[in-house]
């Protein structure tokens, strides 16, 4: 049986065939087809004007396969990439399912045993019955392969500890430890674990990656790995008694320190599974005006992405941004320790989606102490972040106080960014406004950083990471960045700029709301976003001139 396949063609493969007379001449209106005969694939060029019957006849004449034995099908090109970067390419019929692809992978070698394979696409685990046509809607697709290796596990008691030895076969892929559930990071490793703790496999923590071209920064890989290691050894998430939403401290494998904080979206304030018993939102609006329930994690991750270091957008291994937002990533997580009011069942795979943020060791929050001890620069960096992101939840409890280095220098760490990038300025609050440091002018360094900010590039960056900012949020963000840049250029202090964004009294509009209203009235209905922003810029200049020193 000869299988004739019309298939998407990779540019490189096309180029390599271009001048080869063996596959026929390459003319602009020619199509490359594949003739697949018992496993081997022979490329062949035909013309767009050729009929199927004439192609089949040519195949019969030149290759010797009878027309009646030929089958024409439209194949999908699928690339399967392992976590180690190994790639396999398959051409498969669209009506095949994931189970079939696994069988093809299994044929590639003993290390790809069928029962060990787990395939994902765009961060989503694929069940065997899923049809390829459903998954690969836009033709070529890249599937990711994780091989879950079984290993020999031996435990023996050593004084008060168990010594646990895990041995995996030598072909085991060392990097297959990102997924979590069955990870074994070394070929043969020995762990000491406290008495009575068992190796558990009823959990999962995995990053959600919308754009496959994004390489996870090392710090994020490490965050997921240490969190997963802790769960693996049996150290449960510990629910925070503070905060209005569900927040869980995740422990490392020693059980002696926290490594991350997980905040599931279904446990946010006013979401269905909120553990603090807050009422469920009736219209989807979050606890703060201009935010949505269930989007807190997106905003937390966005704050980390947008907190660029001074040198520009964060490079692969750079951990700290200008304001020091702890590394944050969107994950899906499965563990019985979270809030499941209906009961937890691992088999039902009811994942929790949420933000996973690196835990920062601290000596309390700014709420616990007077502001005098905070270095001016530390307060200023937070003011820059909050003004840019129009943060609607910057109370002093959301700034951690840490001691850094040998001299115990105070460093402020901003956390809890679930109410950043709102649709409106209605609920902006900044506790630092009333601290003396806010009345000091920005340093030249900080002004240079502010000058380098670019709201349009930031909106694109968020899009690249999978969040297409809604129009209203993008507008707020553009205006707040504009205000920060103009204010800093005019030599205004964080207090003066921040005050423009916050209301004096609940009933009175803030200055920024007044500016927006005036700008709206100055443009014709139906004007473009650009025209509206020009109008905001014009009104803002006038109002800032009134405030300038
Ligand atoms: N990255 C972090 N490092 C250390 N502790 C953290 C971190 N993130 C949150 N926490 C702590 O976890 C607890 C709850 O976190 P958080 O304040 O973010 O939750 P929340 O429900 O959003 O709170 P809020 O009611 O203030 O909006 C707080 O005690 C906070 O100090």
Coordinates of C-alpha atoms and ligand atoms in Angstrom, one line a residue:
X1 CA 0.0 0.0 0.0
X2 CA 1.4 3.4 -0.9
X3 CA 0.2 6.4 1.1
X4 CA 0.2 9.7 -0.7
X5 CA 0.3 12.6 1.8
X6 CA -0.3 16.3 1.3
X7 CA 1.4 17.8 4.2
X8 CA 2.6 21.1 5.6
X9 CA 6.2 21.5 4.6
X10 CA 9.0 23.0 6.7
X11 CA 10.8 25.8 5.0
X12 CA 14.2 24.2 5.4
X13 CA 13.1 20.9 3.9
X14 CA 11.5 22.7 1.0
X15 CA 14.7 24.6 0.3
X16 CA 16.7 21.4 0.3
X17 CA 14.4 19.9 -2.2
X18 CA 14.2 23.0 -4.4
X19 CA 16.9 22.3 -6.9
X20 CA 16.8 18.5 -6.8
X21 CA 15.6 17.2 -10.1
X22 CA 15.0 13.9 -8.4
X23 CA 11.8 15.3 -6.8
X24 CA 10.8 17.1 -10.0
X25 CA 11.5 20.8 -10.9
X26 CA 10.6 23.4 -8.4
X27 CA 8.2 25.9 -9.9
X28 CA 6.2 28.5 -8.1
X29 CA 2.9 26.8 -8.5
X30 CA 4.2 23.3 -7.5
X31 CA 3.2 21.4 -4.4
X32 CA 5.4 19.1 -2.5
X33 CA 3.8 15.8 -1.6
X34 CA 5.1 12.8 0.2
X35 CA 4.8 9.2 -0.9
X36 CA 4.9 7.0 2.1
X37 CA 5.6 3.4 1.5
X38 CA 5.9 1.0 4.4
X39 CA 7.5 3.5 6.8
X40 CA 9.8 5.4 4.3
X41 CA 8.8 8.7 2.9
X42 CA 9.6 9.8 -0.6
X43 CA 9.1 13.5 -1.5
X44 CA 7.7 14.3 -4.9
X45 CA 6.7 17.5 -6.7
X46 CA 3.4 17.9 -8.5
X47 CA 1.7 20.9 -10.1
X48 CA -1.3 22.7 -8.6
X49 CA -3.1 22.0 -11.9
X50 CA -2.6 18.2 -11.6
X51 CA -5.7 16.2 -10.8
X52 CA -5.5 13.5 -8.1
X53 CA -6.1 10.9 -10.8
X54 CA -3.2 12.1 -12.9
X55 CA -0.9 12.2 -9.8
X56 CA -1.9 8.6 -9.0
X57 CA -1.2 7.6 -12.5
X58 CA 2.3 9.2 -12.5
X59 CA 3.1 7.3 -9.3
X60 CA 2.0 4.1 -10.9
X61 CA 4.1 4.8 -14.0
X62 CA 7.3 6.0 -12.2
X63 CA 7.2 4.1 -8.9
X64 CA 5.3 1.1 -9.8
X65 CA 2.4 1.2 -7.3
X66 CA -1.0 0.5 -8.8
X67 CA -3.5 3.3 -8.7
X68 CA -6.0 1.2 -6.8
X69 CA -3.5 0.6 -4.0
X70 CA -2.8 4.3 -3.4
X71 CA -4.5 6.2 -0.7
X72 CA -4.5 10.0 -0.6
X73 CA -4.6 11.7 2.8
X74 CA -4.0 15.2 4.3
X75 CA -1.4 14.6 7.0
X76 CA -0.4 16.7 9.9
X77 CA 3.3 17.4 10.7
X78 CA 3.9 16.9 14.4
X79 CA 7.0 17.6 16.3
X80 CA 7.5 15.8 19.6
X81 CA 10.0 17.5 21.8
X82 CA 11.3 15.8 25.0
X83 CA 12.3 17.9 28.0
X84 CA 15.9 17.2 27.1
X85 CA 15.4 18.9 23.7
X86 CA 15.4 15.7 21.6
X87 CA 13.0 16.0 18.7
X88 CA 11.0 13.6 16.6
X89 CA 8.9 14.5 13.6
X90 CA 5.9 12.5 12.5
X91 CA 3.4 12.9 9.6
X92 CA 0.1 11.6 10.9
X93 CA -3.4 11.4 9.7
X94 CA -5.7 14.0 11.3
X95 CA -8.2 11.5 12.6
X96 CA -5.5 9.7 14.7
X97 CA -5.5 10.2 18.4
X98 CA -2.8 10.9 21.0
X99 CA -2.5 7.2 21.9
X100 CA -1.4 6.6 18.3
X101 CA 1.3 9.2 18.5
X102 CA 2.5 7.5 21.7
X103 CA 2.7 4.2 19.9
X104 CA 4.9 5.9 17.2
X105 CA 7.1 7.4 19.9
X106 CA 7.4 4.0 21.6
X107 CA 8.8 2.6 18.3
X108 CA 11.7 5.1 18.6
X109 CA 13.4 3.3 21.4
X110 CA 13.2 1.3 24.6
X111 CA 13.4 4.4 26.8
X112 CA 10.0 5.6 25.5
X113 CA 7.8 2.8 27.0
X114 CA 4.1 3.5 26.3
X115 CA 3.0 3.5 29.9
X116 CA 5.7 6.0 30.9
X117 CA 4.8 8.7 28.3
X118 CA 2.9 11.8 29.1
X119 CA 2.2 14.3 26.2
X120 CA 1.3 17.9 26.6
X121 CA 0.5 20.7 24.2
X122 CA 0.5 24.3 25.3
X123 CA 0.9 23.2 28.9
X124 CA -2.2 21.0 28.7
X125 CA -1.9 17.3 29.5
X126 CA -3.3 15.2 26.5
X127 CA -5.4 12.2 27.1
X128 CA -5.0 9.2 24.8
X129 CA -8.4 9.6 23.2
X130 CA -7.9 13.2 22.1
X131 CA -8.0 13.6 18.3
X132 CA -5.0 15.2 16.7
X133 CA -7.2 17.3 14.5
X134 CA -8.7 19.0 17.6
X135 CA -5.3 19.7 19.2
X136 CA -3.5 20.8 16.1
X137 CA -6.0 23.3 14.8
X138 CA -3.4 25.4 13.1
X139 CA -1.5 22.7 11.3
X140 CA 2.0 22.1 12.6
X141 CA 2.1 21.4 16.3
X142 CA 4.7 20.8 18.9
X143 CA 3.9 18.2 21.5
X144 CA 6.0 17.9 24.7
X145 CA 7.0 14.6 26.0
X146 CA 7.6 13.7 29.6
X147 CA 8.8 10.2 30.4
X148 CA 7.7 9.1 33.8
X149 CA 10.3 6.6 34.8
X150 CA 9.6 3.9 37.3
X151 CA 12.5 3.5 39.7
X152 CA 13.5 1.2 42.5
X153 CA 12.8 2.7 45.8
X154 CA 14.4 1.3 48.9
X155 CA 13.9 2.6 52.5
X156 CA 15.9 1.7 55.5
X157 CA 15.9 3.0 59.0
X158 CA 18.9 5.0 60.1
X159 CA 18.6 6.1 63.7
X160 CA 15.6 8.4 63.7
X161 CA 15.5 8.9 60.0
X162 CA 14.6 6.8 57.0
X163 CA 17.2 6.6 54.3
X164 CA 15.5 6.5 51.0
X165 CA 17.4 5.3 47.9
X166 CA 16.0 5.8 44.5
X167 CA 17.5 4.2 41.5
X168 CA 16.5 4.9 38.0
X169 CA 17.8 3.4 34.8
X170 CA 20.8 5.0 33.1
X171 CA 18.8 6.2 30.2
X172 CA 16.6 8.3 32.5
X173 CA 16.4 11.9 31.4
X174 CA 17.8 14.0 34.1
X175 CA 15.9 17.1 33.2
X176 CA 12.5 15.4 33.4
X177 CA 12.0 16.9 36.8
X178 CA 10.1 20.0 36.0
X179 CA 6.7 18.4 35.8
X180 CA 6.8 17.3 39.3
X181 CA 4.5 14.4 39.8
X182 CA 6.9 11.5 39.2
X183 CA 10.1 13.4 39.1
X184 CA 13.4 11.9 39.9
X185 CA 16.2 14.4 39.3
X186 CA 19.2 12.2 39.5
X187 CA 20.1 8.7 38.3
X188 CA 20.6 7.5 41.7
X189 CA 20.0 9.7 44.7
X190 CA 19.8 9.3 48.4
X191 CA 17.5 11.4 50.5
X192 CA 17.3 11.6 54.2
X193 CA 13.7 12.2 55.3
X194 CA 12.2 12.6 58.7
X195 CA 10.6 9.7 60.4
X196 CA 7.1 8.7 59.5
X197 CA 7.1 10.7 56.3
X198 CA 6.4 8.8 53.1
X199 CA 7.1 9.3 49.5
X200 CA 3.9 10.7 48.1
X201 CA 2.7 10.8 44.5
X202 CA -0.7 12.4 44.9
X203 CA 0.2 15.9 43.9
X204 CA 1.3 17.9 40.9
X205 CA 2.8 21.3 40.3
X206 CA 3.5 22.5 36.8
X207 CA 4.0 25.8 35.1
X208 CA 1.4 27.0 32.7
X209 CA 3.1 28.2 29.6
X210 CA 0.9 29.7 27.0
X211 CA 3.7 30.7 24.6
X212 CA 6.0 27.8 23.9
X213 CA 8.8 30.0 22.6
X214 CA 9.3 31.3 26.1
X215 CA 12.1 29.7 28.0
X216 CA 11.4 29.5 31.7
X217 CA 14.0 31.6 33.7
X218 CA 16.2 29.5 35.9
X219 CA 14.8 31.1 39.0
X220 CA 11.3 30.0 38.0
X221 CA 12.5 26.4 37.2
X222 CA 14.1 26.3 40.6
X223 CA 11.0 27.6 42.3
X224 CA 8.8 24.9 40.8
X225 CA 11.4 22.2 41.5
X226 CA 11.9 23.1 45.2
X227 CA 8.1 23.3 45.7
X228 CA 7.6 20.0 44.0
X229 CA 10.4 18.4 46.0
X230 CA 8.7 19.5 49.2
X231 CA 5.3 18.0 48.2
X232 CA 7.0 14.9 47.0
X233 CA 8.5 14.2 50.4
X234 CA 5.2 14.8 52.0
X235 CA 5.5 18.3 53.3
X236 CA 2.0 19.7 53.0
X237 CA 1.0 23.3 51.9
X238 CA 0.3 25.4 55.0
X239 CA -2.6 27.8 54.7
X240 CA -1.8 31.3 55.7
X241 CA -4.0 32.7 58.5
X242 CA -3.5 36.1 57.1
X243 CA -4.9 37.6 53.9
X244 CA -8.4 37.7 52.5
X245 CA -7.9 34.9 50.0
X246 CA -6.5 31.4 50.1
X247 CA -2.7 31.6 50.3
X248 CA -0.5 28.6 51.0
X249 CA 3.1 28.4 52.1
X250 CA 4.8 25.7 50.3
X251 CA 7.7 23.9 52.1
X252 CA 11.0 22.6 50.8
X253 CA 12.0 19.0 51.1
X254 CA 13.7 19.5 54.5
X255 CA 10.4 20.9 55.9
X256 CA 12.5 23.6 57.6
X257 CA 11.7 26.5 55.3
X258 CA 9.1 27.9 53.0
X259 CA 10.0 28.2 49.4
X260 CA 7.0 29.6 47.7
X261 CA 3.5 31.0 48.2
X262 CA 0.6 29.5 46.1
X263 CA -2.6 31.5 45.6
X264 CA -5.3 29.6 43.7
X265 CA -7.7 31.7 41.6
X266 CA -10.7 29.8 42.9
X267 CA -9.9 30.8 46.4
X268 CA -9.4 34.5 45.8
X269 CA -11.6 37.0 47.7
X270 CA -15.2 36.7 46.4
X271 CA -14.4 33.5 44.4
X272 CA -16.3 30.3 44.8
X273 CA -13.9 28.4 47.1
X274 CA -12.6 31.4 49.1
X275 CA -11.6 29.8 52.5
X276 CA -12.4 33.0 54.5
X277 CA -16.1 32.8 53.7
X278 CA -16.3 36.1 51.8
X279 CA -19.5 36.4 49.7
X280 CA -19.2 35.3 46.1
X281 CA -19.1 38.3 43.6
X282 CA -22.5 38.7 41.9
X283 CA -21.2 40.6 38.8
X284 CA -17.6 39.2 38.6
X285 CA -16.0 42.4 39.9
X286 CA -13.3 41.7 42.5
X287 CA -12.9 43.1 46.0
X288 CA -11.4 46.3 44.5
X289 CA -13.1 48.4 41.9
X290 CA -11.9 47.8 38.3
X291 CA -10.6 44.2 39.0
X292 CA -12.1 40.8 38.2
X293 CA -12.5 37.8 40.4
X294 CA -10.2 35.0 39.2
X295 CA -7.7 37.3 37.6
X296 CA -5.6 37.9 40.7
X297 CA -2.9 35.4 39.6
X298 CA -2.6 37.0 36.2
X299 CA -2.0 40.3 37.8
X300 CA 0.5 38.8 40.2
X301 CA 2.5 37.3 37.3
X302 CA 2.2 40.5 35.3
X303 CA 3.7 42.6 38.1
X304 CA 6.7 40.3 38.1
X305 CA 7.1 40.4 34.3
X306 CA 6.8 44.2 34.2
X307 CA 9.2 44.8 37.1
X308 CA 12.1 45.2 34.7
X309 CA 15.6 45.4 36.1
X310 CA 17.4 48.7 35.4
X311 CA 19.0 47.2 32.3
X312 CA 15.7 46.5 30.6
X313 CA 13.4 43.5 30.4
X314 CA 14.5 40.6 32.5
X315 CA 17.0 38.2 30.9
X316 CA 16.9 34.5 31.4
X317 CA 18.7 34.2 34.7
X318 CA 18.2 37.7 36.2
X319 CA 16.1 37.3 39.3
X320 CA 15.5 40.8 40.7
X321 CA 13.7 43.6 39.0
X322 CA 13.9 47.3 39.9
X323 CA 11.3 47.1 42.7
X324 CA 12.1 43.5 43.8
X325 CA 8.8 41.8 43.1
X326 CA 9.5 38.1 44.0
X327 CA 9.7 35.7 41.0
X328 CA 6.1 34.7 40.2
X329 CA 4.7 32.2 37.7
X330 CA 1.3 30.8 36.8
X331 CA 1.0 27.1 37.7
X332 CA -1.5 24.3 37.9
X333 CA -1.3 22.4 41.1
X334 CA -3.0 19.4 42.6
X335 CA -2.9 18.6 46.3
X336 CA -5.4 17.6 49.0
X337 CA -4.1 20.4 51.2
X338 CA -5.9 23.2 49.4
X339 CA -9.5 24.2 50.0
X340 CA -11.9 21.7 48.3
X341 CA -15.3 22.3 49.9
X342 CA -16.7 19.4 47.9
X343 CA -13.9 17.1 49.0
X344 CA -10.7 16.2 47.2
X345 CA -10.2 13.4 44.8
X346 CA -6.8 13.1 43.1
X347 CA -8.2 10.9 40.3
X348 CA -10.6 13.6 39.3
X349 CA -7.6 15.8 38.4
X350 CA -9.4 19.0 39.7
X351 CA -6.3 21.2 39.3
X352 CA -6.0 24.5 41.1
X353 CA -4.7 27.2 38.9
X354 CA -2.9 30.1 40.5
X355 CA 0.2 32.1 41.1
X356 CA 3.3 30.6 42.6
X357 CA 5.6 33.2 44.1
X358 CA 9.0 32.8 45.7
X359 CA 8.8 33.1 49.4
X360 CA 10.9 35.9 50.9
X361 CA 12.3 35.5 54.3
X362 CA 11.3 38.6 56.3
X363 CA 11.1 40.1 59.7
X364 CA 7.5 41.3 59.3
X365 CA 5.7 43.7 57.1
X366 CA 5.8 47.5 57.0
X367 CA 2.6 47.4 59.1
X368 CA 4.5 46.1 62.0
X369 CA 6.9 49.0 62.3
X370 CA 7.2 52.7 61.9
X371 CA 8.4 53.9 58.5
X372 CA 11.4 55.9 59.6
X373 CA 13.9 53.0 59.3
X374 CA 13.1 52.4 55.6
X375 CA 15.8 53.7 53.2
X376 CA 14.5 56.4 50.9
X377 CA 15.5 54.3 47.8
X378 CA 13.5 51.3 49.0
X379 CA 10.3 53.4 49.4
X380 CA 10.9 55.1 46.0
X381 CA 11.2 51.8 44.1
X382 CA 7.9 50.7 45.5
X383 CA 6.3 54.0 44.6
X384 CA 7.5 53.6 41.0
X385 CA 5.9 50.2 40.8
X386 CA 2.6 51.2 42.3
X387 CA 2.2 54.3 40.3
X388 CA 3.0 52.4 37.0
X389 CA 0.6 49.6 37.8
X390 CA -2.1 51.7 39.4
X391 CA -2.0 49.3 42.4
X392 CA -5.3 49.3 44.2
X393 CA -4.0 47.4 47.2
X394 CA -0.8 48.8 48.5
X395 CA -1.3 48.8 52.2
X396 CA 1.7 48.5 54.5
X397 CA 1.0 44.8 55.1
X398 CA 1.8 44.1 51.5
X399 CA 5.4 45.2 51.8
X400 CA 7.7 42.8 53.5
X401 CA 10.7 44.0 55.5
X402 CA 13.8 41.9 55.0
X403 CA 17.3 42.3 56.2
X404 CA 20.0 41.9 53.6
X405 CA 23.7 41.2 53.7
X406 CA 26.0 41.2 56.7
X407 CA 25.2 44.7 57.8
X408 CA 21.5 43.9 57.9
X409 CA 20.5 46.6 55.4
X410 CA 16.7 46.9 55.3
X411 CA 15.2 45.9 52.0
X412 CA 11.5 46.3 51.2
X413 CA 9.8 43.6 49.2
X414 CA 6.5 44.3 47.5
X415 CA 4.0 41.4 47.4
X416 CA 0.3 40.8 46.7
X417 CA -0.2 42.4 43.3
X418 CA -3.6 40.8 42.6
X419 CA -5.2 44.2 42.3
X420 CA -2.7 45.8 39.9
X421 CA -3.5 47.0 36.4
X422 CA -7.2 47.7 37.1
X423 CA -9.8 48.9 34.6
X424 CA -10.1 52.2 36.4
X425 CA -8.4 54.4 39.0
X426 CA -11.3 54.2 41.4
X427 CA -9.6 52.3 44.2
X428 CA -6.0 53.3 44.1
X429 CA -4.4 53.5 47.5
X430 CA -0.8 53.8 48.5
X431 CA 0.1 53.7 52.2
X432 CA 3.6 54.9 51.5
X433 CA 2.1 58.3 50.5
X434 CA 2.1 59.2 54.2
X435 CA 5.7 58.2 54.8
X436 CA 8.4 60.9 54.9
X437 CA 10.5 59.3 52.2
X438 CA 7.7 59.9 49.7
X439 CA 8.3 63.7 50.0
X440 CA 11.9 63.4 48.9
X441 CA 12.7 63.9 45.2
X442 CA 13.5 60.8 43.1
X443 CA 17.3 60.2 42.5
X444 CA 18.8 60.6 39.1
X445 CA 19.1 56.8 38.8
X446 CA 15.4 56.4 39.5
X447 CA 14.5 59.2 37.1
X448 CA 16.6 57.4 34.4
X449 CA 14.7 54.2 35.1
X450 CA 11.4 55.9 34.8
X451 CA 12.5 57.5 31.5
X452 CA 13.3 54.0 30.1
X453 CA 9.7 52.7 30.7
X454 CA 7.6 52.1 27.7
X455 CA 3.9 51.2 28.2
X456 CA 3.4 50.0 24.6
X457 CA 6.4 47.6 24.8
X458 CA 5.1 46.4 28.2
X459 CA 1.6 45.7 26.8
X460 CA 3.3 43.7 24.0
X461 CA 5.4 41.9 26.5
X462 CA 2.4 40.8 28.5
X463 CA 0.7 39.7 25.2
X464 CA 3.8 37.6 24.4
X465 CA 3.4 36.0 27.8
X466 CA -0.2 35.2 27.0
X467 CA -2.1 38.1 28.6
X468 CA -3.8 40.3 26.1
X469 CA -4.6 43.2 28.4
X470 CA -8.2 44.2 28.1
X471 CA -8.6 47.7 26.5
X472 CA -9.7 49.4 29.8
X473 CA -6.7 48.0 31.8
X474 CA -4.3 48.9 28.9
X475 CA -5.7 52.4 29.0
X476 CA -5.2 52.8 32.8
X477 CA -1.7 51.4 32.4
X478 CA -0.9 53.8 29.6
X479 CA -2.2 56.8 31.6
X480 CA -0.4 55.8 34.8
X481 CA 2.9 55.3 33.0
X482 CA 2.4 58.7 31.3
X483 CA 1.7 60.3 34.6
X484 CA 4.8 58.8 36.2
X485 CA 7.1 59.8 33.3
X486 CA 5.7 63.4 33.1
X487 CA 5.7 63.8 36.9
X488 CA 9.3 62.6 37.3
X489 CA 10.5 64.8 34.4
X490 CA 9.0 67.8 36.1
X491 CA 10.8 66.9 39.3
X492 CA 7.7 66.0 41.3
X493 CA 8.1 63.8 44.4
X494 CA 6.4 60.3 44.7
X495 CA 4.0 62.0 47.2
X496 CA 2.9 64.6 44.6
X497 CA 2.5 62.1 41.8
X498 CA 0.9 59.4 44.0
X499 CA -1.6 62.0 45.4
X500 CA -2.9 62.6 41.9
X501 CA -3.9 58.9 41.7
X502 CA -5.6 58.6 45.1
X503 CA -8.9 60.1 46.3
X504 CA -8.9 62.6 49.1
X505 CA -12.3 61.4 50.3
X506 CA -14.4 58.4 49.1
X507 CA -16.9 60.6 47.3
X508 CA -14.5 63.0 45.5
X509 CA -12.9 62.0 42.3
X510 CA -9.1 61.8 42.3
X511 CA -7.1 64.3 40.2
X512 CA -6.4 61.5 37.6
X513 CA -10.1 60.7 37.3
X514 CA -10.8 64.4 36.8
X515 CA -8.1 64.6 34.1
X516 CA -9.6 61.6 32.3
X517 CA -13.1 63.1 32.5
X518 CA -11.9 66.4 31.1
X519 CA -10.0 64.6 28.3
X520 CA -13.1 62.5 27.4
X521 CA -15.2 65.7 27.2
X522 CA -12.6 67.3 24.9
X523 CA -12.7 64.6 22.2
X524 CA -15.5 63.7 19.8
X525 CA -17.5 60.6 20.6
X526 CA -16.0 57.7 18.7
X527 CA -12.5 59.2 18.5
X528 CA -9.6 56.8 18.4
X529 CA -7.7 55.6 21.5
X530 CA -4.7 57.6 20.3
X531 CA -6.7 60.8 20.0
X532 CA -8.1 60.2 23.5
X533 CA -4.6 59.6 25.0
X534 CA -3.3 62.8 23.3
X535 CA -6.1 64.7 25.0
X536 CA -5.2 63.1 28.4
X537 CA -1.6 64.1 27.8
X538 CA -2.6 67.7 27.1
X539 CA -4.9 68.0 30.1
X540 CA -2.3 66.3 32.3
X541 CA 0.5 68.7 31.3
X542 CA -1.7 71.6 32.3
X543 CA -2.6 70.1 35.7
X544 CA 1.1 69.1 36.4
X545 CA 2.3 72.6 35.6
X546 CA 0.1 73.9 38.3
X547 CA 1.8 71.5 40.8
X548 CA 5.4 71.8 39.6
X549 CA 7.9 73.3 42.1
Ligands
LIG1 N1 6.4 36.1 48.5 C1 6.1 36.1 49.8 N2 7.0 35.8 50.8 C2 6.7 35.8 52.1 N3 5.5 35.9 52.6 C3 4.5 36.1 51.7 C4 4.7 36.2 50.3 N4 3.6 36.4 49.7 C5 2.6 36.4 50.7 N5 3.2 36.2 51.9 C6 2.5 36.2 53.2 O1 1.3 35.4 53.0 C7 0.2 35.9 53.7 C8 -1.0 36.1 52.7 O2 -0.5 36.7 51.5 P1 -1.2 37.9 50.8 O3 -1.2 39.1 51.7 O4 -0.6 38.1 49.5 O5 -2.7 37.3 50.6 P2 -4.0 38.0 50.2 O6 -5.1 37.1 50.6 O7 -4.0 38.5 48.8 O8 -3.9 39.3 51.2 P3 -4.8 40.7 51.3 O9 -5.9 40.4 52.1 O10 -3.7 41.6 51.9 O11 -5.1 41.1 49.9 C9 0.7 37.2 54.3 O12 1.0 37.0 55.6 C10 1.9 37.6 53.5 O13 2.8 38.3 54.3

